[in-house]
Amino acid sequence: MSQAHDDATAPTQPTQFSEMAVPRGQHSDLQPAGRETIASKGAGSQTHKHKQNIDYVLRSGLAGGLAGCAAKTVVGPLDRVKILFQASSPQFAKYTGSWFGVVTAMKDINRQDGMRGLFRGHSATLLRIFPYAAIKFIAYEQVRAILISSPAQETTVRRLLSGSIAGVTSVFFTYPLEVIRVRLAFETRKDFRSSLSSICRQIYYEKPHDPSAFPTQSTNFPNAVVSAPKTGIVNFYRGFSPTLVGMVPYAGVSFLTHDTAKDWLRDPLLAPYTVKDFSDRDPNTPMILKAWAQLLAGGLAGLVSQTASYPLEVIRRRMQVGGAVGDGHRLGIAETATRIYKETGFRGFWVGLTIGYIKVVPMVAVSFFTYERMKWVLGV
């Protein structure tokens, strides 16, 4: 695998241009006067320390947060329709399974509620996505710096693991905001619109209505079903288990694909066409891909990662809206998967995948593009 990896997403690889055409074992033999040059070992060590600096962490976190907000805003309307499809909203079930269903559903929402309807829940989305994206990118760079401290450690497994750990870390701290966002987006009633605070109260006080869901409950305490352990803050973590399981392939594959695609695009044969200011660039500085090439790398990352993790995403959405539909029974991963299969068969795990592709490809592309450009603007 090529070792090229620009500074935007490779915290331990500040000068990669030289690494593209030279085997790992020959790095120490490269001379500064050569066509493919690298910084000294001392510079690499200083860069590693620099990335542990609080100023770098804060700036890269700001870049990541803004990147997440930009990406989510671009696909806001598609995101809402996708949630309605995945969670089997009765009003929009008729639109699923059709290439034109997405457009028709969006027209329906716009006709009923206007543009505000297409962005319903978007404020909660931005509230969640900024810290989520910031933590994700910070964690990726810091974890990557630990797992890949030298070119010899630049492997597919380590890249995948770095992305997975970053994704799990970010979702752990921001998951309650994701549940709130989904519940806001899931509402389709025209006569009543829940506010952010009312949604939070509703989720917090939701109680399961099916006593059989808790077989360990004592018959001597009929009110035990509404006891504190069954309600409260735990309700904000509906669907958390499949989220963690799904984040491993999603975040891991996303970062892995993105980094690998950038390696390919910076190959010496393609670099003159894909690298910004290729003919005039300083060989000692990291290569920056042209806008279209960077968007292509991010788009491929979105495509592959969405395919790898989509069934778990459907399960997660169904678990998140469990308190808003049915009998309020809090379902586990296996029980949710079983219900989906009985209702719609194997195809049920891929409901809304078309929207997923349409949404995730540009979203991830914009996210990576904005992140790397914002890092350049912020001087990190």
JSON list of C-alpha atoms in Angstrom, two decimals, residues 25-176:
[
{"chain": "A", "resi": 25, "resn": "GLY", "atom": "CA", "xyz": [13.13, 0.18, 3.77]},
{"chain": "A", "resi": 26, "resn": "GLN", "atom": "CA", "xyz": [14.72, 2.96, 1.72]},
{"chain": "A", "resi": 27, "resn": "HIS", "atom": "CA", "xyz": [13.30, 5.98, 3.57]},
{"chain": "A", "resi": 28, "resn": "SER", "atom": "CA", "xyz": [16.49, 6.57, 5.50]},
{"chain": "A", "resi": 29, "resn": "ASP", "atom": "CA", "xyz": [18.54, 6.66, 2.29]},
{"chain": "A", "resi": 30, "resn": "LEU", "atom": "CA", "xyz": [16.66, 9.53, 0.66]},
{"chain": "A", "resi": 31, "resn": "GLN", "atom": "CA", "xyz": [18.59, 12.74, 0.13]},
{"chain": "A", "resi": 32, "resn": "PRO", "atom": "CA", "xyz": [17.11, 16.25, 0.28]},
{"chain": "A", "resi": 33, "resn": "ALA", "atom": "CA", "xyz": [18.40, 17.00, -3.23]},
{"chain": "A", "resi": 34, "resn": "GLY", "atom": "CA", "xyz": [16.39, 14.19, -4.78]},
{"chain": "A", "resi": 35, "resn": "ARG", "atom": "CA", "xyz": [13.05, 14.53, -6.52]},
{"chain": "A", "resi": 36, "resn": "GLU", "atom": "CA", "xyz": [11.28, 12.73, -3.70]},
{"chain": "A", "resi": 37, "resn": "THR", "atom": "CA", "xyz": [12.41, 14.41, -0.50]},
{"chain": "A", "resi": 38, "resn": "ILE", "atom": "CA", "xyz": [11.34, 14.05, 3.10]},
{"chain": "A", "resi": 39, "resn": "ALA", "atom": "CA", "xyz": [11.88, 16.07, 6.28]},
{"chain": "A", "resi": 40, "resn": "SER", "atom": "CA", "xyz": [14.46, 14.98, 8.78]},
{"chain": "A", "resi": 41, "resn": "LYS", "atom": "CA", "xyz": [13.68, 12.54, 11.56]},
{"chain": "A", "resi": 42, "resn": "GLY", "atom": "CA", "xyz": [13.89, 15.44, 13.99]},
{"chain": "A", "resi": 43, "resn": "ALA", "atom": "CA", "xyz": [11.21, 17.32, 12.08]},
{"chain": "A", "resi": 44, "resn": "GLY", "atom": "CA", "xyz": [8.98, 14.27, 12.20]},
{"chain": "A", "resi": 45, "resn": "SER", "atom": "CA", "xyz": [9.41, 14.00, 15.94]},
{"chain": "A", "resi": 46, "resn": "GLN", "atom": "CA", "xyz": [8.65, 17.70, 16.38]},
{"chain": "A", "resi": 47, "resn": "THR", "atom": "CA", "xyz": [5.52, 17.36, 14.26]},
{"chain": "A", "resi": 48, "resn": "HIS", "atom": "CA", "xyz": [4.33, 14.45, 16.40]},
{"chain": "A", "resi": 49, "resn": "LYS", "atom": "CA", "xyz": [4.79, 16.56, 19.54]},
{"chain": "A", "resi": 50, "resn": "HIS", "atom": "CA", "xyz": [3.11, 19.50, 17.86]},
{"chain": "A", "resi": 51, "resn": "LYS", "atom": "CA", "xyz": [-0.03, 17.46, 17.25]},
{"chain": "A", "resi": 52, "resn": "GLN", "atom": "CA", "xyz": [-0.25, 16.68, 20.96]},
{"chain": "A", "resi": 53, "resn": "ASN", "atom": "CA", "xyz": [-0.30, 20.41, 21.70]},
{"chain": "A", "resi": 54, "resn": "ILE", "atom": "CA", "xyz": [-3.58, 21.80, 23.08]},
{"chain": "A", "resi": 55, "resn": "ASP", "atom": "CA", "xyz": [-3.59, 24.57, 20.46]},
{"chain": "A", "resi": 56, "resn": "TYR", "atom": "CA", "xyz": [-3.42, 22.01, 17.66]},
{"chain": "A", "resi": 57, "resn": "VAL", "atom": "CA", "xyz": [-6.14, 19.93, 19.27]},
{"chain": "A", "resi": 58, "resn": "LEU", "atom": "CA", "xyz": [-8.48, 22.90, 19.61]},
{"chain": "A", "resi": 59, "resn": "ARG", "atom": "CA", "xyz": [-7.87, 24.13, 16.07]},
{"chain": "A", "resi": 60, "resn": "SER", "atom": "CA", "xyz": [-8.30, 20.70, 14.53]},
{"chain": "A", "resi": 61, "resn": "GLY", "atom": "CA", "xyz": [-11.43, 20.23, 16.64]},
{"chain": "A", "resi": 62, "resn": "LEU", "atom": "CA", "xyz": [-12.87, 23.49, 15.31]},
{"chain": "A", "resi": 63, "resn": "ALA", "atom": "CA", "xyz": [-12.07, 22.40, 11.77]},
{"chain": "A", "resi": 64, "resn": "GLY", "atom": "CA", "xyz": [-13.76, 19.06, 12.36]},
{"chain": "A", "resi": 65, "resn": "GLY", "atom": "CA", "xyz": [-16.86, 20.60, 13.94]},
{"chain": "A", "resi": 66, "resn": "LEU", "atom": "CA", "xyz": [-17.33, 23.05, 11.06]},
{"chain": "A", "resi": 67, "resn": "ALA", "atom": "CA", "xyz": [-16.78, 20.25, 8.57]},
{"chain": "A", "resi": 68, "resn": "GLY", "atom": "CA", "xyz": [-19.53, 18.20, 10.19]},
{"chain": "A", "resi": 69, "resn": "CYS", "atom": "CA", "xyz": [-21.98, 21.12, 10.20]},
{"chain": "A", "resi": 70, "resn": "ALA", "atom": "CA", "xyz": [-21.31, 21.91, 6.54]},
{"chain": "A", "resi": 71, "resn": "ALA", "atom": "CA", "xyz": [-21.76, 18.29, 5.52]},
{"chain": "A", "resi": 72, "resn": "LYS", "atom": "CA", "xyz": [-25.03, 17.84, 7.44]},
{"chain": "A", "resi": 73, "resn": "THR", "atom": "CA", "xyz": [-26.50, 21.07, 6.11]},
{"chain": "A", "resi": 74, "resn": "VAL", "atom": "CA", "xyz": [-25.89, 19.99, 2.52]},
{"chain": "A", "resi": 75, "resn": "VAL", "atom": "CA", "xyz": [-27.91, 16.81, 3.02]},
{"chain": "A", "resi": 76, "resn": "GLY", "atom": "CA", "xyz": [-30.43, 18.00, 5.63]},
{"chain": "A", "resi": 77, "resn": "PRO", "atom": "CA", "xyz": [-33.61, 17.30, 3.59]},
{"chain": "A", "resi": 78, "resn": "LEU", "atom": "CA", "xyz": [-32.39, 13.86, 2.52]},
{"chain": "A", "resi": 79, "resn": "ASP", "atom": "CA", "xyz": [-31.50, 13.04, 6.09]},
{"chain": "A", "resi": 80, "resn": "ARG", "atom": "CA", "xyz": [-35.05, 13.63, 7.28]},
{"chain": "A", "resi": 81, "resn": "VAL", "atom": "CA", "xyz": [-36.63, 11.55, 4.51]},
{"chain": "A", "resi": 82, "resn": "LYS", "atom": "CA", "xyz": [-34.14, 8.76, 5.19]},
{"chain": "A", "resi": 83, "resn": "ILE", "atom": "CA", "xyz": [-35.10, 8.67, 8.87]},
{"chain": "A", "resi": 84, "resn": "LEU", "atom": "CA", "xyz": [-38.81, 8.51, 8.00]},
{"chain": "A", "resi": 85, "resn": "PHE", "atom": "CA", "xyz": [-38.17, 5.59, 5.64]},
{"chain": "A", "resi": 86, "resn": "GLN", "atom": "CA", "xyz": [-35.89, 3.68, 8.01]},
{"chain": "A", "resi": 87, "resn": "ALA", "atom": "CA", "xyz": [-38.20, 4.05, 11.00]},
{"chain": "A", "resi": 88, "resn": "SER", "atom": "CA", "xyz": [-41.21, 2.90, 8.93]},
{"chain": "A", "resi": 89, "resn": "SER", "atom": "CA", "xyz": [-43.30, 6.03, 9.36]},
{"chain": "A", "resi": 90, "resn": "PRO", "atom": "CA", "xyz": [-46.85, 4.98, 8.30]},
{"chain": "A", "resi": 91, "resn": "GLN", "atom": "CA", "xyz": [-47.38, 8.21, 6.38]},
{"chain": "A", "resi": 92, "resn": "PHE", "atom": "CA", "xyz": [-44.30, 7.68, 4.22]},
{"chain": "A", "resi": 93, "resn": "ALA", "atom": "CA", "xyz": [-44.18, 3.89, 3.91]},
{"chain": "A", "resi": 94, "resn": "LYS", "atom": "CA", "xyz": [-45.86, 4.14, 0.49]},
{"chain": "A", "resi": 95, "resn": "TYR", "atom": "CA", "xyz": [-42.87, 6.00, -0.90]},
{"chain": "A", "resi": 96, "resn": "THR", "atom": "CA", "xyz": [-40.25, 3.37, -0.06]},
{"chain": "A", "resi": 97, "resn": "GLY", "atom": "CA", "xyz": [-38.81, 1.05, -2.67]},
{"chain": "A", "resi": 98, "resn": "SER", "atom": "CA", "xyz": [-39.02, 3.56, -5.53]},
{"chain": "A", "resi": 99, "resn": "TRP", "atom": "CA", "xyz": [-36.34, 5.66, -7.16]},
{"chain": "A", "resi": 100, "resn": "PHE", "atom": "CA", "xyz": [-38.82, 8.52, -7.24]},
{"chain": "A", "resi": 101, "resn": "GLY", "atom": "CA", "xyz": [-40.02, 7.90, -3.69]},
{"chain": "A", "resi": 102, "resn": "VAL", "atom": "CA", "xyz": [-37.40, 10.20, -2.21]},
{"chain": "A", "resi": 103, "resn": "VAL", "atom": "CA", "xyz": [-38.36, 13.12, -4.45]},
{"chain": "A", "resi": 104, "resn": "THR", "atom": "CA", "xyz": [-42.08, 12.50, -3.92]},
{"chain": "A", "resi": 105, "resn": "ALA", "atom": "CA", "xyz": [-41.65, 12.36, -0.15]},
{"chain": "A", "resi": 106, "resn": "MET", "atom": "CA", "xyz": [-39.68, 15.61, -0.17]},
{"chain": "A", "resi": 107, "resn": "LYS", "atom": "CA", "xyz": [-42.38, 17.29, -2.26]},
{"chain": "A", "resi": 108, "resn": "ASP", "atom": "CA", "xyz": [-45.01, 16.02, 0.15]},
{"chain": "A", "resi": 109, "resn": "ILE", "atom": "CA", "xyz": [-43.14, 17.41, 3.16]},
{"chain": "A", "resi": 110, "resn": "ASN", "atom": "CA", "xyz": [-42.53, 20.73, 1.41]},
{"chain": "A", "resi": 111, "resn": "ARG", "atom": "CA", "xyz": [-46.21, 21.01, 0.49]},
{"chain": "A", "resi": 112, "resn": "GLN", "atom": "CA", "xyz": [-47.34, 20.39, 4.05]},
{"chain": "A", "resi": 113, "resn": "ASP", "atom": "CA", "xyz": [-44.72, 22.21, 6.09]},
{"chain": "A", "resi": 114, "resn": "GLY", "atom": "CA", "xyz": [-42.60, 24.19, 3.63]},
{"chain": "A", "resi": 115, "resn": "MET", "atom": "CA", "xyz": [-38.81, 24.27, 3.68]},
{"chain": "A", "resi": 116, "resn": "ARG", "atom": "CA", "xyz": [-38.85, 24.21, 7.47]},
{"chain": "A", "resi": 117, "resn": "GLY", "atom": "CA", "xyz": [-40.35, 20.75, 7.27]},
{"chain": "A", "resi": 118, "resn": "LEU", "atom": "CA", "xyz": [-37.43, 19.49, 5.17]},
{"chain": "A", "resi": 119, "resn": "PHE", "atom": "CA", "xyz": [-35.03, 20.71, 7.85]},
{"chain": "A", "resi": 120, "resn": "ARG", "atom": "CA", "xyz": [-37.10, 19.58, 10.83]},
{"chain": "A", "resi": 121, "resn": "GLY", "atom": "CA", "xyz": [-34.72, 18.49, 13.57]},
{"chain": "A", "resi": 122, "resn": "HIS", "atom": "CA", "xyz": [-31.79, 20.21, 11.86]},
{"chain": "A", "resi": 123, "resn": "SER", "atom": "CA", "xyz": [-31.04, 22.46, 14.84]},
{"chain": "A", "resi": 124, "resn": "ALA", "atom": "CA", "xyz": [-30.65, 19.34, 16.95]},
{"chain": "A", "resi": 125, "resn": "THR", "atom": "CA", "xyz": [-28.53, 17.88, 14.16]},
{"chain": "A", "resi": 126, "resn": "LEU", "atom": "CA", "xyz": [-26.11, 20.80, 14.24]},
{"chain": "A", "resi": 127, "resn": "LEU", "atom": "CA", "xyz": [-26.09, 20.75, 18.04]},
{"chain": "A", "resi": 128, "resn": "ARG", "atom": "CA", "xyz": [-25.01, 17.14, 17.90]},
{"chain": "A", "resi": 129, "resn": "ILE", "atom": "CA", "xyz": [-22.81, 17.10, 14.83]},
{"chain": "A", "resi": 130, "resn": "PHE", "atom": "CA", "xyz": [-20.40, 19.86, 15.88]},
{"chain": "A", "resi": 131, "resn": "PRO", "atom": "CA", "xyz": [-19.09, 18.09, 18.99]},
{"chain": "A", "resi": 132, "resn": "TYR", "atom": "CA", "xyz": [-19.45, 14.69, 17.28]},
{"chain": "A", "resi": 133, "resn": "ALA", "atom": "CA", "xyz": [-17.34, 15.65, 14.26]},
{"chain": "A", "resi": 134, "resn": "ALA", "atom": "CA", "xyz": [-14.87, 17.61, 16.38]},
{"chain": "A", "resi": 135, "resn": "ILE", "atom": "CA", "xyz": [-14.30, 14.68, 18.74]},
{"chain": "A", "resi": 136, "resn": "LYS", "atom": "CA", "xyz": [-14.13, 12.21, 15.85]},
{"chain": "A", "resi": 137, "resn": "PHE", "atom": "CA", "xyz": [-11.40, 14.03, 13.95]},
{"chain": "A", "resi": 138, "resn": "ILE", "atom": "CA", "xyz": [-9.44, 14.88, 17.11]},
{"chain": "A", "resi": 139, "resn": "ALA", "atom": "CA", "xyz": [-9.64, 11.27, 18.27]},
{"chain": "A", "resi": 140, "resn": "TYR", "atom": "CA", "xyz": [-8.62, 9.95, 14.85]},
{"chain": "A", "resi": 141, "resn": "GLU", "atom": "CA", "xyz": [-5.50, 12.06, 14.68]},
{"chain": "A", "resi": 142, "resn": "GLN", "atom": "CA", "xyz": [-4.49, 11.34, 18.27]},
{"chain": "A", "resi": 143, "resn": "VAL", "atom": "CA", "xyz": [-5.18, 7.60, 18.08]},
{"chain": "A", "resi": 144, "resn": "ARG", "atom": "CA", "xyz": [-3.47, 7.42, 14.71]},
{"chain": "A", "resi": 145, "resn": "ALA", "atom": "CA", "xyz": [-0.41, 9.15, 16.18]},
{"chain": "A", "resi": 146, "resn": "ILE", "atom": "CA", "xyz": [-0.20, 6.38, 18.77]},
{"chain": "A", "resi": 147, "resn": "LEU", "atom": "CA", "xyz": [-0.95, 3.38, 16.54]},
{"chain": "A", "resi": 148, "resn": "ILE", "atom": "CA", "xyz": [0.99, 4.63, 13.51]},
{"chain": "A", "resi": 149, "resn": "SER", "atom": "CA", "xyz": [4.09, 6.34, 14.86]},
{"chain": "A", "resi": 150, "resn": "SER", "atom": "CA", "xyz": [6.28, 5.44, 11.88]},
{"chain": "A", "resi": 151, "resn": "PRO", "atom": "CA", "xyz": [5.89, 4.60, 8.17]},
{"chain": "A", "resi": 152, "resn": "ALA", "atom": "CA", "xyz": [6.59, 0.94, 8.95]},
{"chain": "A", "resi": 153, "resn": "GLN", "atom": "CA", "xyz": [3.37, 0.81, 10.99]},
{"chain": "A", "resi": 154, "resn": "GLU", "atom": "CA", "xyz": [1.22, 2.24, 8.20]},
{"chain": "A", "resi": 155, "resn": "THR", "atom": "CA", "xyz": [-1.02, -0.80, 7.64]},
{"chain": "A", "resi": 156, "resn": "THR", "atom": "CA", "xyz": [-4.62, -1.37, 6.65]},
{"chain": "A", "resi": 157, "resn": "VAL", "atom": "CA", "xyz": [-5.47, -2.86, 10.05]},
{"chain": "A", "resi": 158, "resn": "ARG", "atom": "CA", "xyz": [-4.03, 0.09, 11.96]},
{"chain": "A", "resi": 159, "resn": "ARG", "atom": "CA", "xyz": [-5.82, 2.59, 9.75]},
{"chain": "A", "resi": 160, "resn": "LEU", "atom": "CA", "xyz": [-9.09, 0.71, 10.20]},
{"chain": "A", "resi": 161, "resn": "LEU", "atom": "CA", "xyz": [-8.61, 0.48, 13.96]},
{"chain": "A", "resi": 162, "resn": "SER", "atom": "CA", "xyz": [-7.76, 4.18, 14.25]},
{"chain": "A", "resi": 163, "resn": "GLY", "atom": "CA", "xyz": [-10.96, 5.19, 12.48]},
{"chain": "A", "resi": 164, "resn": "SER", "atom": "CA", "xyz": [-13.08, 2.74, 14.48]},
{"chain": "A", "resi": 165, "resn": "ILE", "atom": "CA", "xyz": [-11.79, 3.96, 17.84]},
{"chain": "A", "resi": 166, "resn": "ALA", "atom": "CA", "xyz": [-12.33, 7.57, 16.78]},
{"chain": "A", "resi": 167, "resn": "GLY", "atom": "CA", "xyz": [-15.92, 6.85, 15.75]},
{"chain": "A", "resi": 168, "resn": "VAL", "atom": "CA", "xyz": [-16.75, 4.95, 18.94]},
{"chain": "A", "resi": 169, "resn": "THR", "atom": "CA", "xyz": [-15.25, 7.72, 21.08]},
{"chain": "A", "resi": 170, "resn": "SER", "atom": "CA", "xyz": [-17.26, 10.46, 19.40]},
{"chain": "A", "resi": 171, "resn": "VAL", "atom": "CA", "xyz": [-20.57, 8.62, 19.42]},
{"chain": "A", "resi": 172, "resn": "PHE", "atom": "CA", "xyz": [-20.22, 7.73, 23.11]},
{"chain": "A", "resi": 173, "resn": "PHE", "atom": "CA", "xyz": [-20.18, 11.39, 24.13]},
{"chain": "A", "resi": 174, "resn": "THR", "atom": "CA", "xyz": [-22.83, 12.65, 21.70]},
{"chain": "A", "resi": 175, "resn": "TYR", "atom": "CA", "xyz": [-25.35, 9.83, 21.33]},
{"chain": "A", "resi": 176, "resn": "PRO", "atom": "CA", "xyz": [-28.21, 11.40, 23.39]}
]
